[in-house]
mmCIF file of C-alpha atoms and ligand atoms in Angstrom:
data_model
loop_
_atom_site.group_PDB
_atom_site.id
_atom_site.type_symbol
_atom_site.label_atom_id
_atom_site.label_comp_id
_atom_site.label_asym_id
_atom_site.label_seq_id
_atom_site.Cartn_x
_atom_site.Cartn_y
_atom_site.Cartn_z
ATOM 1 C CA MET A 1 130.668 263.041 43.033
ATOM 2 C CA PRO A 2 128.879 263.449 46.314
ATOM 3 C CA GLU A 3 128.041 260.213 48.012
ATOM 4 C CA ALA A 4 124.516 258.811 47.867
ATOM 5 C CA VAL A 5 123.060 258.212 51.384
ATOM 6 C CA ILE A 6 119.803 256.782 50.006
ATOM 7 C CA GLU A 7 119.485 254.660 46.860
ATOM 8 C CA LEU A 8 116.141 253.028 46.111
ATOM 9 C CA LYS A 9 115.892 251.105 42.842
ATOM 10 C CA ASP A 10 112.648 249.819 41.455
ATOM 11 C CA VAL A 11 111.047 249.456 44.855
ATOM 12 C CA SER A 12 107.492 248.001 44.973
ATOM 13 C CA LEU A 13 105.417 247.080 48.029
ATOM 14 C CA THR A 14 101.932 245.754 48.338
ATOM 15 C CA LEU A 15 100.230 245.776 51.785
ATOM 16 C CA GLY A 16 96.985 244.226 53.016
ATOM 17 C CA GLU A 17 95.039 241.107 52.038
ATOM 18 C CA GLY A 18 92.097 240.461 49.710
ATOM 19 C CA PRO A 19 89.943 243.534 49.038
ATOM 20 C CA SER A 20 92.238 245.723 51.188
ATOM 21 C CA ARG A 21 95.286 244.977 49.168
ATOM 22 C CA VAL A 22 97.024 248.235 48.161
ATOM 23 C CA GLU A 23 99.994 248.751 45.877
ATOM 24 C CA VAL A 24 101.556 251.197 48.288
ATOM 25 C CA LEU A 25 104.789 251.731 46.437
ATOM 26 C CA ARG A 26 105.117 251.212 42.673
ATOM 27 C CA LYS A 27 108.566 251.010 41.072
ATOM 28 C CA VAL A 28 110.029 253.818 43.130
ATOM 29 C CA ASP A 29 113.498 255.018 42.243
ATOM 30 C CA LEU A 30 115.082 257.627 44.586
ATOM 31 C CA THR A 31 118.639 258.745 45.096
ATOM 32 C CA VAL A 32 119.452 261.262 47.832
ATOM 33 C CA THR A 33 122.883 262.795 48.106
ATOM 34 C CA ALA A 34 124.691 263.202 51.425
ATOM 35 C CA GLY A 35 123.926 266.463 53.182
ATOM 36 C CA GLU A 36 120.892 267.211 51.003
ATOM 37 C CA ALA A 37 117.570 268.220 52.521
ATOM 38 C CA THR A 38 114.625 266.582 50.694
ATOM 39 C CA GLY A 39 110.977 267.293 51.280
ATOM 40 C CA ILE A 40 108.461 264.582 50.249
ATOM 41 C CA VAL A 41 104.991 265.938 49.442
ATOM 42 C CA GLY A 42 101.810 264.431 48.098
ATOM 43 C CA PRO A 43 98.242 263.710 48.910
ATOM 44 C CA SER A 44 97.173 261.639 51.897
ATOM 45 C CA GLY A 45 97.502 257.921 51.056
ATOM 46 C CA SER A 46 100.075 258.436 48.388
ATOM 47 C CA GLY A 47 102.655 256.344 50.187
ATOM 48 C CA LYS A 48 104.846 258.916 51.927
ATOM 49 C CA SER A 49 104.893 257.328 55.399
ATOM 50 C CA THR A 50 105.433 253.917 53.918
ATOM 51 C CA LEU A 51 108.400 255.244 51.949
ATOM 52 C CA LEU A 52 109.982 256.503 55.104
ATOM 53 C CA MET A 53 109.349 253.105 56.811
ATOM 54 C CA VAL A 54 111.109 251.385 53.920
ATOM 55 C CA LEU A 55 114.114 253.738 54.264
ATOM 56 C CA ALA A 56 114.319 252.940 58.006
ATOM 57 C CA GLY A 57 114.045 249.167 57.381
ATOM 58 C CA LEU A 58 110.774 249.099 59.320
ATOM 59 C CA GLU A 59 108.893 247.790 56.333
ATOM 60 C CA ARG A 60 110.181 245.057 54.025
ATOM 61 C CA ILE A 61 109.747 245.530 50.277
ATOM 62 C CA ASP A 62 108.442 242.997 47.732
ATOM 63 C CA THR A 63 110.859 243.824 44.917
ATOM 64 C CA GLY A 64 113.725 246.225 44.247
ATOM 65 C CA THR A 65 116.675 247.255 46.352
ATOM 66 C CA VAL A 66 117.141 249.641 49.191
ATOM 67 C CA THR A 67 120.686 250.838 49.999
ATOM 68 C CA ILE A 68 121.199 253.290 52.872
ATOM 69 C CA ALA A 69 124.639 254.707 53.711
ATOM 70 C CA GLY A 70 126.185 251.997 51.573
ATOM 71 C CA GLU A 71 124.339 249.087 53.253
ATOM 72 C CA THR A 72 121.796 247.072 51.258
ATOM 73 C CA LEU A 73 118.929 246.141 53.525
ATOM 74 C CA GLY A 74 117.548 243.130 51.554
ATOM 75 C CA GLY A 75 119.806 240.395 52.883
ATOM 76 C CA LYS A 76 119.820 241.478 56.574
ATOM 77 C CA SER A 77 118.083 239.768 59.489
ATOM 78 C CA GLU A 78 115.738 241.672 61.796
ATOM 79 C CA ASP A 79 118.568 241.983 64.389
ATOM 80 C CA GLU A 80 120.960 243.267 61.776
ATOM 81 C CA ILE A 81 118.447 245.780 60.565
ATOM 82 C CA ALA A 82 117.796 246.982 64.113
ATOM 83 C CA ALA A 83 121.538 247.500 64.658
ATOM 84 C CA PHE A 84 121.837 249.227 61.253
ATOM 85 C CA ARG A 85 118.880 251.557 62.167
ATOM 86 C CA GLY A 86 120.444 252.440 65.462
ATOM 87 C CA ARG A 87 123.686 253.663 63.938
ATOM 88 C CA THR A 88 122.419 255.086 60.754
ATOM 89 C CA ILE A 89 118.967 256.664 61.097
ATOM 90 C CA GLY A 90 117.213 259.033 63.445
ATOM 91 C CA ILE A 91 113.423 259.141 63.165
ATOM 92 C CA VAL A 92 111.038 261.911 64.219
ATOM 93 C CA PHE A 93 107.224 261.312 64.080
ATOM 94 C CA GLN A 94 104.274 263.667 63.985
ATOM 95 C CA SER A 95 103.045 262.535 67.424
ATOM 96 C CA PHE A 96 106.525 262.540 69.094
ATOM 97 C CA HIS A 97 106.433 258.878 70.257
ATOM 98 C CA LEU A 98 108.278 259.537 73.484
ATOM 99 C CA ILE A 99 108.128 256.865 76.242
ATOM 100 C CA PRO A 100 105.623 258.379 78.732
ATOM 101 C CA ASN A 101 107.088 256.948 81.914
ATOM 102 C CA MET A 102 110.585 258.105 81.204
ATOM 103 C CA THR A 103 111.969 261.584 81.718
ATOM 104 C CA ALA A 104 113.225 263.680 78.815
ATOM 105 C CA LEU A 105 116.797 262.700 79.764
ATOM 106 C CA GLU A 106 115.949 259.002 79.916
ATOM 107 C CA ASN A 107 114.153 259.164 76.563
ATOM 108 C CA VAL A 108 117.196 260.745 74.893
ATOM 109 C CA ALA A 109 119.534 258.244 76.541
ATOM 110 C CA VAL A 110 117.607 255.199 75.243
ATOM 111 C CA PRO A 111 119.286 254.877 71.803
ATOM 112 C CA LEU A 112 122.680 255.644 73.287
ATOM 113 C CA GLU A 113 122.330 252.912 75.897
ATOM 114 C CA LEU A 114 121.143 250.518 73.163
ATOM 115 C CA ALA A 115 124.358 251.378 71.282
ATOM 116 C CA GLY A 116 126.306 250.471 74.380
ATOM 117 C CA ARG A 117 127.459 254.005 75.242
ATOM 118 C CA ARG A 118 128.576 254.141 78.878
ATOM 119 C CA ASP A 119 128.307 258.006 78.806
ATOM 120 C CA ALA A 120 124.710 257.825 77.514
ATOM 121 C CA PHE A 121 123.316 260.212 80.152
ATOM 122 C CA ALA A 122 126.066 262.775 79.773
ATOM 123 C CA ILE A 123 125.532 262.861 76.012
ATOM 124 C CA ALA A 124 121.753 262.976 76.446
ATOM 125 C CA ALA A 125 122.136 265.997 78.774
ATOM 126 C CA ARG A 126 124.250 267.785 76.161
ATOM 127 C CA GLU A 127 121.778 266.957 73.354
ATOM 128 C CA LEU A 128 118.867 268.383 75.401
ATOM 129 C CA GLU A 129 120.919 271.457 76.022
ATOM 130 C CA ALA A 130 121.448 271.762 72.273
ATOM 131 C CA VAL A 131 117.734 271.774 71.561
ATOM 132 C CA GLY A 132 117.126 274.407 74.252
ATOM 133 C CA LEU A 133 115.755 272.080 76.937
ATOM 134 C CA GLY A 134 118.553 272.138 79.468
ATOM 135 C CA ALA A 135 116.021 273.121 82.102
ATOM 136 C CA ARG A 136 113.596 270.309 81.359
ATOM 137 C CA VAL A 137 115.696 267.133 81.682
ATOM 138 C CA THR A 138 113.700 265.703 84.611
ATOM 139 C CA HIS A 139 110.328 266.469 83.081
ATOM 140 C CA TYR A 140 108.147 263.613 81.809
ATOM 141 C CA PRO A 141 106.538 263.930 78.364
ATOM 142 C CA GLY A 142 103.157 264.654 79.913
ATOM 143 C CA GLU A 143 104.676 267.666 81.682
ATOM 144 C CA LEU A 144 105.991 269.147 78.340
ATOM 145 C CA SER A 145 104.302 271.167 75.641
ATOM 146 C CA GLY A 146 103.986 269.686 72.153
ATOM 147 C CA GLY A 147 106.904 271.730 70.867
ATOM 148 C CA GLU A 148 109.047 270.684 73.812
ATOM 149 C CA GLN A 149 108.195 267.063 73.274
ATOM 150 C CA GLN A 150 109.211 267.348 69.661
ATOM 151 C CA ARG A 151 112.507 268.925 70.739
ATOM 152 C CA VAL A 152 113.084 265.856 72.967
ATOM 153 C CA ALA A 153 112.283 263.600 70.029
ATOM 154 C CA ILE A 154 114.747 265.544 67.840
ATOM 155 C CA ALA A 155 117.484 265.258 70.525
ATOM 156 C CA ARG A 156 116.777 261.507 70.816
ATOM 157 C CA ALA A 157 116.938 261.031 67.037
ATOM 158 C CA LEU A 158 120.180 262.966 66.653
ATOM 159 C CA ALA A 159 122.014 261.891 69.826
ATOM 160 C CA PRO A 160 123.691 258.857 68.233
ATOM 161 C CA ARG A 161 124.882 261.188 65.362
ATOM 162 C CA PRO A 162 123.177 259.282 62.522
ATOM 163 C CA PRO A 163 124.091 260.249 58.971
ATOM 164 C CA LEU A 164 120.330 260.313 58.121
ATOM 165 C CA LEU A 165 117.398 262.041 59.842
ATOM 166 C CA ILE A 166 113.908 261.180 58.618
ATOM 167 C CA ALA A 167 110.850 263.013 59.853
ATOM 168 C CA ASP A 168 107.164 262.231 59.123
ATOM 169 C CA GLU A 169 104.996 265.396 59.397
ATOM 170 C CA PRO A 170 107.260 266.649 62.261
ATOM 171 C CA THR A 171 105.225 269.859 62.590
ATOM 172 C CA GLY A 172 101.831 268.336 61.903
ATOM 173 C CA ASN A 173 100.690 268.437 65.549
ATOM 174 C CA LEU A 174 102.068 271.906 66.316
ATOM 175 C CA ASP A 175 100.748 275.387 65.918
ATOM 176 C CA GLN A 176 102.274 277.417 63.184
ATOM 177 C CA SER A 177 104.850 279.387 65.138
ATOM 178 C CA THR A 178 105.948 276.309 67.223
ATOM 179 C CA GLY A 179 106.143 274.323 63.999
ATOM 180 C CA GLN A 180 108.366 276.974 62.463
ATOM 181 C CA GLN A 181 110.695 276.815 65.470
ATOM 182 C CA ILE A 182 110.844 273.040 65.234
ATOM 183 C CA ALA A 183 111.633 273.299 61.491
ATOM 184 C CA ASP A 184 114.363 275.873 62.225
ATOM 185 C CA LEU A 185 115.896 273.503 64.763
ATOM 186 C CA MET A 186 115.830 270.538 62.445
ATOM 187 C CA PHE A 187 117.325 272.398 59.495
ATOM 188 C CA SER A 188 120.028 274.155 61.515
ATOM 189 C CA THR A 189 121.099 271.072 63.428
ATOM 190 C CA ALA A 190 121.157 268.929 60.307
ATOM 191 C CA ALA A 191 123.193 271.539 58.422
ATOM 192 C CA GLU A 192 125.633 271.939 61.319
ATOM 193 C CA ARG A 193 126.229 268.248 61.621
ATOM 194 C CA GLY A 194 126.084 267.425 57.869
ATOM 195 C CA THR A 195 123.057 265.173 58.521
ATOM 196 C CA THR A 196 120.994 264.258 55.428
ATOM 197 C CA LEU A 197 117.384 265.263 56.098
ATOM 198 C CA VAL A 198 114.304 263.652 54.516
ATOM 199 C CA LEU A 199 111.014 265.010 55.705
ATOM 200 C CA VAL A 200 107.460 264.365 54.776
ATOM 201 C CA THR A 201 105.143 267.403 55.015
ATOM 202 C CA HIS A 202 101.795 268.709 53.979
ATOM 203 C CA ASP A 203 103.120 272.280 54.479
ATOM 204 C CA PRO A 204 104.237 273.788 51.196
ATOM 205 C CA ALA A 205 106.272 276.433 53.131
ATOM 206 C CA LEU A 206 108.207 273.687 54.928
ATOM 207 C CA ALA A 207 108.736 271.717 51.712
ATOM 208 C CA ALA A 208 110.034 274.880 50.085
ATOM 209 C CA ARG A 209 112.732 275.155 52.685
ATOM 210 C CA CYS A 210 114.256 271.872 51.362
ATOM 211 C CA ALA A 211 116.814 272.020 48.606
ATOM 212 C CA ARG A 212 114.812 269.428 46.786
ATOM 213 C CA GLN A 213 111.119 268.433 46.699
ATOM 214 C CA VAL A 214 109.866 265.026 45.676
ATOM 215 C CA ALA A 215 106.195 264.592 44.927
ATOM 216 C CA MET A 216 104.396 261.291 45.371
ATOM 217 C CA ARG A 217 101.043 260.246 43.913
ATOM 218 C CA SER A 218 99.430 256.796 44.153
ATOM 219 C CA GLY A 219 102.671 255.101 45.234
ATOM 220 C CA ARG A 220 104.793 256.619 42.538
ATOM 221 C CA ILE A 221 107.359 259.405 42.543
ATOM 222 C CA GLU A 222 106.316 262.073 40.039
ATOM 223 C CA ALA A 223 108.770 263.556 37.641
ATOM 224 C CA GLU A 224 110.774 266.259 39.284
ATOM 225 C CA PRO A 225 110.939 269.669 37.749
ATOM 226 C CA ALA A 226 114.423 270.212 36.311
ATOM 227 C CA ARG A 227 116.666 271.653 38.945
ATOM 228 C CA LEU A 228 117.917 275.153 38.288
ATOM 229 C CA VAL A 229 121.430 275.134 36.965
ATOM 230 C CA THR A 230 123.319 278.369 37.296
ATOM 231 C CA ALA A 231 126.151 279.041 34.920
HETATM 232 P P1 LIG B 301 100.720 258.759 53.268
HETATM 233 O O1 LIG B 301 101.720 258.809 54.360
HETATM 234 O O2 LIG B 301 101.170 259.388 52.017
HETATM 235 O O3 LIG B 301 99.420 259.365 53.721
HETATM 236 P P2 LIG B 301 100.770 255.906 53.665
HETATM 237 O O4 LIG B 301 102.120 255.499 53.325
HETATM 238 O O5 LIG B 301 100.435 255.957 55.140
HETATM 239 O O6 LIG B 301 100.387 257.213 52.940
HETATM 240 O O7 LIG B 301 99.709 254.898 53.003
HETATM 241 C C1 LIG B 301 99.665 254.682 51.592
HETATM 242 C C2 LIG B 301 98.545 253.768 51.236
HETATM 243 O O8 LIG B 301 98.836 252.428 51.740
HETATM 244 C C3 LIG B 301 97.203 254.166 51.835
HETATM 245 O O9 LIG B 301 96.246 253.982 50.855
HETATM 246 C C4 LIG B 301 97.021 253.217 52.962
HETATM 247 O O10 LIG B 301 95.655 252.948 53.210
HETATM 248 C C5 LIG B 301 97.732 251.953 52.504
HETATM 249 N N1 LIG B 301 98.232 251.102 53.605
HETATM 250 C C6 LIG B 301 99.214 251.501 54.501
HETATM 251 N N2 LIG B 301 99.491 250.483 55.358
HETATM 252 C C7 LIG B 301 98.657 249.478 55.023
HETATM 253 C C8 LIG B 301 98.455 248.137 55.487
HETATM 254 N N3 LIG B 301 99.151 247.682 56.467
HETATM 255 N N4 LIG B 301 97.549 247.377 54.872
HETATM 256 C C9 LIG B 301 96.836 247.846 53.789
HETATM 257 N N5 LIG B 301 96.996 249.070 53.276
HETATM 258 C C10 LIG B 301 97.869 249.874 53.839
HETATM 259 MG MG1 LIG B 302 101.602 259.586 56.257
#
């Protein structure tokens, strides 16, 4: 049996107070197997981003259990969760989230330095090379195109070699051909390294490239179509 990298059981979460209270996640069950690429789709407001935040331990749940790479998050302190996230999960956002006053190289080195790697800058240089940005290491984010900034963000997310990469609309701020190149890079690198990929997307073509699609609606995961079984 392949190992489960993600196991959510009966996860519910309500956010906001008073009239703005929203049941953002309602009894969500989700198991993702190591090495699988999963696309999460669904209308705006259906809870996709919140689900990714829960996977990353960035949002605490009200009820249920979240187990990522064998670690159950519920009992951990904030410091323990931060350390867990650093070694287990890479995150890529729609709007890149690079640190503006750091060079590409420094941005990629940040999680490595946090992990105490003395060779952080050497690894960061190799990771930038791997995403095709060997000639841009001393550029600041403001000196890079959107596609280049997303490459830096992917290098930063993957540099600590996490078993899980999560991406929230990673191509949403890019034109179609740049988005396609970024998707190619994410899929090929994840496949090469055996990284489990979970991505949220509005783009049906991008979702279709994932081995599995999960649809959300109003905080719930909709029944999945039976997967094709070939004899
Ligand atoms: P998606 O990524 O699918 O567009 P989100 O996960 O961002 O959806 O949000 C799901 C729902 O939860 C939305 O209706 C949103 O308004 C609501 N929501 C998200 N964060 C909060 C919050 N901090 N307080 C109240 N409601 C929130
Ligand atoms: Mg969202």
